[in-house]
PDB file of C-alpha atoms in Angstrom:
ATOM      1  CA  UNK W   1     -12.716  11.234  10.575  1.00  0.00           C
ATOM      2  CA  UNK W   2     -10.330   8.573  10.119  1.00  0.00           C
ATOM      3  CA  UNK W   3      -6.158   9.716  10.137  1.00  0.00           C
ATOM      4  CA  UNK W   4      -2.908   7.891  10.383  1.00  0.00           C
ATOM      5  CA  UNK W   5      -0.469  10.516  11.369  1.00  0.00           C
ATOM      6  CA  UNK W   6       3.768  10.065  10.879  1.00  0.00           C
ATOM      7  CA  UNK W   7       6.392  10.817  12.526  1.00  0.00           C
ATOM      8  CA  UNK W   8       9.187  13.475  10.747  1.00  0.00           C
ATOM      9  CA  UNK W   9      11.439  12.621   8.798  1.00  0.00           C
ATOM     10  CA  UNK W  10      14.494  10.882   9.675  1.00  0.00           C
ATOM     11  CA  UNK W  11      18.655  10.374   8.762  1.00  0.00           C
ATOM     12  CA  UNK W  12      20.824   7.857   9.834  1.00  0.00           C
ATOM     13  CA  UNK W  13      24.122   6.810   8.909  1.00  0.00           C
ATOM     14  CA  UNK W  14      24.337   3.123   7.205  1.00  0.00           C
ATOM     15  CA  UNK W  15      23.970   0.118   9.707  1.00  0.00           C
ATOM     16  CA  UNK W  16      22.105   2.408  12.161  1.00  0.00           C
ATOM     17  CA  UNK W  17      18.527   1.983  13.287  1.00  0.00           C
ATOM     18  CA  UNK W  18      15.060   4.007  12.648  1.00  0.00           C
ATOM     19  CA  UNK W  19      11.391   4.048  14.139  1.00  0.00           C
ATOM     20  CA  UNK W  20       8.658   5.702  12.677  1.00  0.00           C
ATOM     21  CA  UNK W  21       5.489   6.030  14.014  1.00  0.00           C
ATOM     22  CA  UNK W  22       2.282   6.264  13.253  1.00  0.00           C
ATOM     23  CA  UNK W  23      -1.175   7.635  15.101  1.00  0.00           C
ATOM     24  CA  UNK W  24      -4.621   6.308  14.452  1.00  0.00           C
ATOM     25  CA  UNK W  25      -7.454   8.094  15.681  1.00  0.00           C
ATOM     26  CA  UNK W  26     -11.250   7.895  14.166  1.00  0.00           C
ATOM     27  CA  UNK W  27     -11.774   4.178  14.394  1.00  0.00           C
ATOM     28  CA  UNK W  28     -11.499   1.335  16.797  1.00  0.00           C
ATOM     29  CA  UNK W  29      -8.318   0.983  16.542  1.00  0.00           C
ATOM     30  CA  UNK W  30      -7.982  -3.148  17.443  1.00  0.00           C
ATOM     31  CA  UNK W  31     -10.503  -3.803  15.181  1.00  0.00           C
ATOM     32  CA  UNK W  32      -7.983  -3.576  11.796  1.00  0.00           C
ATOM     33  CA  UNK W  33      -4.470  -4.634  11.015  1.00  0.00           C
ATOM     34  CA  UNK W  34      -1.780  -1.388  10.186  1.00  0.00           C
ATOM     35  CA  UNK W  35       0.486  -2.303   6.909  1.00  0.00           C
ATOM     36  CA  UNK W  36       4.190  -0.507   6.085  1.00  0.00           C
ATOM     37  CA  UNK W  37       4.884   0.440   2.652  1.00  0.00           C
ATOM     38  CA  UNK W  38       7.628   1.763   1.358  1.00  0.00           C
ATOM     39  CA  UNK W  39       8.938   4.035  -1.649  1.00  0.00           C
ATOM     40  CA  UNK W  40      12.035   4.398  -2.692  1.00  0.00           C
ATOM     41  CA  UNK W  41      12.931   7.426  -5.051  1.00  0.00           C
ATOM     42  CA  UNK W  42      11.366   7.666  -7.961  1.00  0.00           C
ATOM     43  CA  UNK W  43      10.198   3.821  -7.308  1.00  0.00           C
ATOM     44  CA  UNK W  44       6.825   1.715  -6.904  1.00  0.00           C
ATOM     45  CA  UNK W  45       5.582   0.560  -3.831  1.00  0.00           C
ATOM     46  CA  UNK W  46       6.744  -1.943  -2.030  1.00  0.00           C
ATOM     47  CA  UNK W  47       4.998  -4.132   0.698  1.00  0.00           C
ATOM     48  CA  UNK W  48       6.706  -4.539   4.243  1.00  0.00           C
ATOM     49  CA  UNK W  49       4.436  -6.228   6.253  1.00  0.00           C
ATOM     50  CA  UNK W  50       1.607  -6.287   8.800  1.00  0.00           C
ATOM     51  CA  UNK W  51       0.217  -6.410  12.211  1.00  0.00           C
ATOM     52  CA  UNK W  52      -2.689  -7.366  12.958  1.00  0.00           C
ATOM     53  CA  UNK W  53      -3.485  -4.909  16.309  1.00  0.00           C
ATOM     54  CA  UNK W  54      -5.843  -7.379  18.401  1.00  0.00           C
ATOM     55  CA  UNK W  55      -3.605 -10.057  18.790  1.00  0.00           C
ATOM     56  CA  UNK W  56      -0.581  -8.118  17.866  1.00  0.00           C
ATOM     57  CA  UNK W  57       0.246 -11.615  15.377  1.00  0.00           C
ATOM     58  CA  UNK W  58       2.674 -10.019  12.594  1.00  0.00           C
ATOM     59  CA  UNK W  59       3.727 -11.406   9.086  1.00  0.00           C
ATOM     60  CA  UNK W  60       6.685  -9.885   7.034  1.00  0.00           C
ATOM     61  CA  UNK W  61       7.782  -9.614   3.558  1.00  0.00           C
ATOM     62  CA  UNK W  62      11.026 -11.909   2.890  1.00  0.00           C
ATOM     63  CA  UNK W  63      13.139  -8.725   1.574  1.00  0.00           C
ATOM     64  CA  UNK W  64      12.882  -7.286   5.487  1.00  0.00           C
ATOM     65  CA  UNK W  65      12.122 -10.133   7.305  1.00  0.00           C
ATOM     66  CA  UNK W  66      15.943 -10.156   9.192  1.00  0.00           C
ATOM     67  CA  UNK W  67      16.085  -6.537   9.618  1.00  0.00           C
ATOM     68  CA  UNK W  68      12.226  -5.288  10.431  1.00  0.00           C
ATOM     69  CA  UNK W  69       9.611  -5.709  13.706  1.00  0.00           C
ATOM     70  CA  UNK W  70       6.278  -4.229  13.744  1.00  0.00           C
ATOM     71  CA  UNK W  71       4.495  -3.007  16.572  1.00  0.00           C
ATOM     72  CA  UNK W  72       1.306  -1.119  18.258  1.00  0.00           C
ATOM     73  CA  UNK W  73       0.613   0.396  21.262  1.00  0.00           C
ATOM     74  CA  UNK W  74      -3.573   0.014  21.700  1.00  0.00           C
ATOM     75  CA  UNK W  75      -3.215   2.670  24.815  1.00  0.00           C
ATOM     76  CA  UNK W  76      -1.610   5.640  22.387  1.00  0.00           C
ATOM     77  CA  UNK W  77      -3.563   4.090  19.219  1.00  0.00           C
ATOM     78  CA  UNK W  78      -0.195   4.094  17.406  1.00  0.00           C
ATOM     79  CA  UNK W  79       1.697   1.472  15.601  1.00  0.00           C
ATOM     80  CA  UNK W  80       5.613   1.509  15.222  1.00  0.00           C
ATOM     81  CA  UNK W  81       8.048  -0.002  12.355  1.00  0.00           C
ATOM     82  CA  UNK W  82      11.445  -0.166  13.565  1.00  0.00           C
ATOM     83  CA  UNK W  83      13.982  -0.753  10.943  1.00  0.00           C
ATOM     84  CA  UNK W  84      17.245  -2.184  12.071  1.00  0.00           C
ATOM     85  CA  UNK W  85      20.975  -2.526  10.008  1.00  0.00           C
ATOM     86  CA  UNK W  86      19.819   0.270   7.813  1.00  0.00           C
ATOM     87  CA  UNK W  87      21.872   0.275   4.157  1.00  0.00           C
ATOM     88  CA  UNK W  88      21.441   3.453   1.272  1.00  0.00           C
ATOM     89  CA  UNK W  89      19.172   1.304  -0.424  1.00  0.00           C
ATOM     90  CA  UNK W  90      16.196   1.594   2.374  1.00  0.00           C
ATOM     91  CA  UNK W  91      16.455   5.417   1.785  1.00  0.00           C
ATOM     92  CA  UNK W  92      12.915   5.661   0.953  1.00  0.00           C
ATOM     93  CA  UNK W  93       9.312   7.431   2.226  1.00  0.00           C
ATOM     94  CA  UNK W  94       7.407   4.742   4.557  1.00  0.00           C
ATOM     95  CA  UNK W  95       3.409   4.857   4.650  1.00  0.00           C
ATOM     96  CA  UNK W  96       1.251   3.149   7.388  1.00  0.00           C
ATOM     97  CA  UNK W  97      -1.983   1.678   6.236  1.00  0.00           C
ATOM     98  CA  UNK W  98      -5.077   0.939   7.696  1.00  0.00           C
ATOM     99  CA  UNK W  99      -5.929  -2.803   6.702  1.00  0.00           C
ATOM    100  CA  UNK W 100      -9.066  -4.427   6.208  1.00  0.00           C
ATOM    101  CA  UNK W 101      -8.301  -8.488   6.815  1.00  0.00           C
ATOM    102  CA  UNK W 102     -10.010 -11.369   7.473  1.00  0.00           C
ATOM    103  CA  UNK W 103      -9.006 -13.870   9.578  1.00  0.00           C
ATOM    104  CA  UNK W 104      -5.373 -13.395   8.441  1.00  0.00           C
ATOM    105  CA  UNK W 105      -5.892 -12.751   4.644  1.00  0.00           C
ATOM    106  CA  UNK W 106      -5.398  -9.160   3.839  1.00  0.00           C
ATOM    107  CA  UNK W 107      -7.952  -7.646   1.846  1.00  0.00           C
ATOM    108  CA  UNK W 108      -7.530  -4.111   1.192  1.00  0.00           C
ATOM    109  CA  UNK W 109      -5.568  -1.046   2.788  1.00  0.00           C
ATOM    110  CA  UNK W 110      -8.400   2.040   2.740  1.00  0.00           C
ATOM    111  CA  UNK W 111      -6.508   4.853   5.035  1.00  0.00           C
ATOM    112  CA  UNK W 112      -2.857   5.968   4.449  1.00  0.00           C
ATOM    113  CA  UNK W 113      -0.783   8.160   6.766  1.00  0.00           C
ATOM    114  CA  UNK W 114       1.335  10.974   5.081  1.00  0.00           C
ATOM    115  CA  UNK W 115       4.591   8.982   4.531  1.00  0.00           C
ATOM    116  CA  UNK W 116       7.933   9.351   6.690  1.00  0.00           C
ATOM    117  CA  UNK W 117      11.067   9.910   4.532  1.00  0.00           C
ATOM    118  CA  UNK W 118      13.839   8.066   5.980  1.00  0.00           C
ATOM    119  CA  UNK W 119      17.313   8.704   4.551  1.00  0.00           C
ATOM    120  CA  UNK W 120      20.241   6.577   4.945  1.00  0.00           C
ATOM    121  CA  UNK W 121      23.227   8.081   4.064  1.00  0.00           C
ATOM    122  CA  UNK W 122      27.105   8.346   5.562  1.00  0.00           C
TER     123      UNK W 122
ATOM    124  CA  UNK U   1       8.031 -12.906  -4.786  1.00  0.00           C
ATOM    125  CA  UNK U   2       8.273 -10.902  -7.883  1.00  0.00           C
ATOM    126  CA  UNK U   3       6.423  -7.421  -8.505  1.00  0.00           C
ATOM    127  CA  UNK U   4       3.035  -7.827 -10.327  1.00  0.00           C
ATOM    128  CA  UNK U   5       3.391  -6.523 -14.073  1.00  0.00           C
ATOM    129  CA  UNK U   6       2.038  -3.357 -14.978  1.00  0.00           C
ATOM    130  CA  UNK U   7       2.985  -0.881 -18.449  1.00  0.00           C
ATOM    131  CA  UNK U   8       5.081   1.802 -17.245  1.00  0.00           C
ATOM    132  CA  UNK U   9       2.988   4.547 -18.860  1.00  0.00           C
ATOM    133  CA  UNK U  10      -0.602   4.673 -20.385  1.00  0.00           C
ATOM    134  CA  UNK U  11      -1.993   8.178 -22.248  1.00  0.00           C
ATOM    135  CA  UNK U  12      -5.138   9.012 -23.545  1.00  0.00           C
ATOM    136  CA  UNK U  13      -7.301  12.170 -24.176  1.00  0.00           C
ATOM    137  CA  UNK U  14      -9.637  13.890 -22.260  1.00  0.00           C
ATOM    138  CA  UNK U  15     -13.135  12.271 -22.559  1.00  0.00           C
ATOM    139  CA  UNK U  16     -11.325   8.653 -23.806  1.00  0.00           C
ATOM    140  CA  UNK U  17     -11.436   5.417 -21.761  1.00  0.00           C
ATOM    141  CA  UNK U  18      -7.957   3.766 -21.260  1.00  0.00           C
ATOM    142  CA  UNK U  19      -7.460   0.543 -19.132  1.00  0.00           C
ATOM    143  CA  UNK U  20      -4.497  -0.763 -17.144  1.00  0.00           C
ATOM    144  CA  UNK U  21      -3.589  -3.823 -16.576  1.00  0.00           C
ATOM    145  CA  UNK U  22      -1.888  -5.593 -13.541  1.00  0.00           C
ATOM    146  CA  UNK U  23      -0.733  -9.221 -14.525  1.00  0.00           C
ATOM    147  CA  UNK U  24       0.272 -11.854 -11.986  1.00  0.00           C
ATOM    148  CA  UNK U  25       0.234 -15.478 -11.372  1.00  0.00           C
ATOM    149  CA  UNK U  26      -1.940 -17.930 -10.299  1.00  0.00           C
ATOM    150  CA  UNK U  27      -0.220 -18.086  -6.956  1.00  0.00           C
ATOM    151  CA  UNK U  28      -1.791 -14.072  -6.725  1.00  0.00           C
ATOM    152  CA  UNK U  29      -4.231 -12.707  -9.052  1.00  0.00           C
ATOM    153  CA  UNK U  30      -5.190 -16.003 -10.423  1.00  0.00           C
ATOM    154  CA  UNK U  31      -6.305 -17.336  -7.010  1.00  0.00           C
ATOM    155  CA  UNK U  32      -7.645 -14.285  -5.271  1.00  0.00           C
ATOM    156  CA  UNK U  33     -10.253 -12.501  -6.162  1.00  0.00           C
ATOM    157  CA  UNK U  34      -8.369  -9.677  -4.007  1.00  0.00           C
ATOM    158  CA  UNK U  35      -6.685  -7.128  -6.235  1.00  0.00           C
ATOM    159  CA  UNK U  36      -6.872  -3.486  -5.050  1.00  0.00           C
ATOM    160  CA  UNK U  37      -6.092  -0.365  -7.157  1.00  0.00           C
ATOM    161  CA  UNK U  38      -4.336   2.750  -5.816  1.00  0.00           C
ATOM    162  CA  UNK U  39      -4.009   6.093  -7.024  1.00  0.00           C
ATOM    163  CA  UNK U  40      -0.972   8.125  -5.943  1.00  0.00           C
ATOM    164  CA  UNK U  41       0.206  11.748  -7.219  1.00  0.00           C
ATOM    165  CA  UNK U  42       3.224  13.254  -6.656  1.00  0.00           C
ATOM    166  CA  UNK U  43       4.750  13.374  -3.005  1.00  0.00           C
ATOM    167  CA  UNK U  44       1.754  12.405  -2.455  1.00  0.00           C
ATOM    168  CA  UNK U  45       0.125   9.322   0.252  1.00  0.00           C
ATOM    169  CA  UNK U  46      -2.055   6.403  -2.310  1.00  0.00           C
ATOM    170  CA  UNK U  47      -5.115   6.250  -2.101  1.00  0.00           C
ATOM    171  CA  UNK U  48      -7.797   3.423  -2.359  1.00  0.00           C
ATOM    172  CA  UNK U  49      -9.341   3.625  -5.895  1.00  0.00           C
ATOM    173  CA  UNK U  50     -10.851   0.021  -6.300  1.00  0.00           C
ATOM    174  CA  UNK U  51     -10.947  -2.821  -3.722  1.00  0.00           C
ATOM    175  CA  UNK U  52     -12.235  -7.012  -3.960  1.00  0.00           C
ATOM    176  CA  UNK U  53     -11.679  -6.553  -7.720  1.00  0.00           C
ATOM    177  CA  UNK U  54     -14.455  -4.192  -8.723  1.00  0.00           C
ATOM    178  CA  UNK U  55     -15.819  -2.315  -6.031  1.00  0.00           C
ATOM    179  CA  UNK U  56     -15.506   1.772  -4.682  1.00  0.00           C
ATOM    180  CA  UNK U  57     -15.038   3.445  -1.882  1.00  0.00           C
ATOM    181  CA  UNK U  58     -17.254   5.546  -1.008  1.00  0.00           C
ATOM    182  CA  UNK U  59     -16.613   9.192  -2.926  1.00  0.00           C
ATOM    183  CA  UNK U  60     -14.864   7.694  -5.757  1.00  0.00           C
ATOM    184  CA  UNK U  61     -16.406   8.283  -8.894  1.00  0.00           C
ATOM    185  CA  UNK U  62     -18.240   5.607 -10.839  1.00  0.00           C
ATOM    186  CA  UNK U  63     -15.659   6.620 -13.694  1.00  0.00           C
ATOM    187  CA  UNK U  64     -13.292   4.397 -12.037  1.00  0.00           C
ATOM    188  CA  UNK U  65     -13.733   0.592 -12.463  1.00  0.00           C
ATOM    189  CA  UNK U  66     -11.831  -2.993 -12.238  1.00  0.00           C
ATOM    190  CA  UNK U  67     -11.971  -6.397 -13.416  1.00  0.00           C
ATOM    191  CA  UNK U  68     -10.295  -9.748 -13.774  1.00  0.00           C
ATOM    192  CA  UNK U  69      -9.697 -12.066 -16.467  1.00  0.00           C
ATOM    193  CA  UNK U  70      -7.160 -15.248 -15.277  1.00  0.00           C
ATOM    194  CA  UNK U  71      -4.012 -13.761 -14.002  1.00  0.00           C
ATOM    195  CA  UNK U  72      -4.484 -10.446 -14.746  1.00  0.00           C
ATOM    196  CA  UNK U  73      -6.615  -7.821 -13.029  1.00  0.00           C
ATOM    197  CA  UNK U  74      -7.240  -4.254 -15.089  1.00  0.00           C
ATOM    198  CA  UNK U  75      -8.054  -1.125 -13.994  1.00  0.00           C
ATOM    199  CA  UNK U  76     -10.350   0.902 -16.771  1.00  0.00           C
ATOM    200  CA  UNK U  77     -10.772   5.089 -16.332  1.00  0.00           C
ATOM    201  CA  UNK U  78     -14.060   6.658 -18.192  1.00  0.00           C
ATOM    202  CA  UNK U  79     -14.267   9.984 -19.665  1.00  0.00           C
ATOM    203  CA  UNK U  80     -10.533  10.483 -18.821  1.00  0.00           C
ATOM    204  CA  UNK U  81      -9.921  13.756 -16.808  1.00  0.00           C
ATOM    205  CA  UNK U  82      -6.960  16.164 -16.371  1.00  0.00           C
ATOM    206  CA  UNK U  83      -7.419  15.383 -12.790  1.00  0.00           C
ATOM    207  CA  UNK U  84      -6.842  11.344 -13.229  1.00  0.00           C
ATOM    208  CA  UNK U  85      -3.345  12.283 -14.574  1.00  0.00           C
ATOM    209  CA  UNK U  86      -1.396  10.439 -12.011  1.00  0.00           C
ATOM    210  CA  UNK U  87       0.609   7.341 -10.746  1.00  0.00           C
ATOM    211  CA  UNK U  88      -2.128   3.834 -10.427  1.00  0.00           C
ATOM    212  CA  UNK U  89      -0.873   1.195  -8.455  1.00  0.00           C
ATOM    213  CA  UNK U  90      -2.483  -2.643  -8.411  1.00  0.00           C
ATOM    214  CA  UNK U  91      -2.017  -4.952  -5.104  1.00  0.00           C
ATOM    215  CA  UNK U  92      -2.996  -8.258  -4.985  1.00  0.00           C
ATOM    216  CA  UNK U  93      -3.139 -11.316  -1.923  1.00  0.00           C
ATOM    217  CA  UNK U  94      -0.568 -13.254  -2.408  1.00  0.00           C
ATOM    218  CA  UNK U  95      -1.211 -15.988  -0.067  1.00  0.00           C
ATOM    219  CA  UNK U  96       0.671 -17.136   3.364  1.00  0.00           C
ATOM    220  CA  UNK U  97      -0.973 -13.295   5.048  1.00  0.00           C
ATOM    221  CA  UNK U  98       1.132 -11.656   2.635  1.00  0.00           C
ATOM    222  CA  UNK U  99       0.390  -8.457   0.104  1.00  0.00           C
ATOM    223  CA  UNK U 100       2.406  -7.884  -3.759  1.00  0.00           C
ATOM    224  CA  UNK U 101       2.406  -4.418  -5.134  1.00  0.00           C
ATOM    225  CA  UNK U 102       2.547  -3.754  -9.196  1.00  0.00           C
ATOM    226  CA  UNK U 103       5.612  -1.727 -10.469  1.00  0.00           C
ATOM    227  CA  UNK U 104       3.264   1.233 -10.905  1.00  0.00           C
ATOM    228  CA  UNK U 105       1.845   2.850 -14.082  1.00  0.00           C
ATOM    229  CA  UNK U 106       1.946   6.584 -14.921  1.00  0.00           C
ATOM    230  CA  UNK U 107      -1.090   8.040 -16.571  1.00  0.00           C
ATOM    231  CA  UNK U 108      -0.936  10.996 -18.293  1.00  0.00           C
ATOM    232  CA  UNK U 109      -3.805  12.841 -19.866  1.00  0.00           C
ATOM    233  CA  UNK U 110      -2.861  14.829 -23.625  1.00  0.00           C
TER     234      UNK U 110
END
């Protein structure tokens, strides 16, 4: 069956850096994108950005664009978001998503890894 | 980009119907026929509900449906069940390869 699984959870003090990861197994792996969402406390969701895994092409959301680089690695199957300059407000749980695209419109995300909580804090 | 609109809570009774709705613009919703609906409870990973507007997954019960009218997408529950109580989330294209998320709206069941 299809899984994304996440790395643990994570602390870092404010203007540090973090890298989650996240395993695919299941599925061809290059044959869908992987999306980041986030969640802050208590919040919504909010959409990070993608990669699309066969050309490794990536597009980001204009709230992370300075501070955020996506990333896969088609020999482990697993995709990285690296988060860089981190402040208290990016304390938050971070989901990978398996997306469904075509060409580079992004259609639907069907298969969700557990979430990584990531907590910024002095 | 702003956060698609959603009511912050919904309620209804076991058995009722209730519907949520998502609006947007015609730079999202309007344009796309590409709204998705999540359902997420708590500490919890979302999961896909409704994709393209008004189709299921696989495994997710025909009580669950979606439609669009304009700018706005909605998200209607049948026969309302304890187990639906939960958070429901809308996502819509928004053009340019990017994805907007609604602010999320919590449905509780009396």
């Amino acid at each position: 069956q299809v899984q994304l699984v996440q790395s643990g959870a994570e602390v870092r003090k404010p203007g540090a850096s973090v890298k989650v990861s996240c395993k695919s197994s299941g599925y061809t792996f290059s044959d869908y994108g992987i999306t980041w969402v986030r969640q802050a406390p208590g919040q919504g969701l909010q959409w990070m950005g993608w990669i699309t895994v066969k050309n490794g092409n990536t597009n980001y959301a204009q709230k992370v664009q300075d501070r955020v680089t996506m990333t896969t690695d088609t020999s482990t199957t697993t995709a990285y978001m690296e988060l860089r300059n981190l402040r208290s407000d990016d304390t938050a749980v971070y989901y990978c998503a398996r997306v469904q695209f075509n060409r580079n419109w992004l259609l639907w995300f069907d298969e969700w890894g557990q979430g990584t909580l990531v907590t910024v804090s002095s | 980009q702003s956060a698609l609109t959603q009511p912050a809570s919904v309620s209804g009774s076991p058995g009722q119907s209730i519907t949520i709705s998502c609006s947007g613009t015609s730079s999202d919703v309007g344009s796309y026929n590409l709204v998705s609906w999540y359902q997420q409870y708590p500490g919890k990973a979302p999961k896909l509900m409704i994709y393209e507007g008004n189709k299921r997954p696989s495994g997710v019960s025909n009580r669950f449906s979606g439609s669009r009218s304009g700018n706005t997408a909605s998200l209607t529950i049948s026969g309302l069940q304890a187990e639906d109580e939960a958070d429901y989330f809308c996502c819509s294209y928004a053009g340019s390869s990017t994805s907007l998320f609604g602010g999320g709206t919590r449905l509780t069941v009396l």
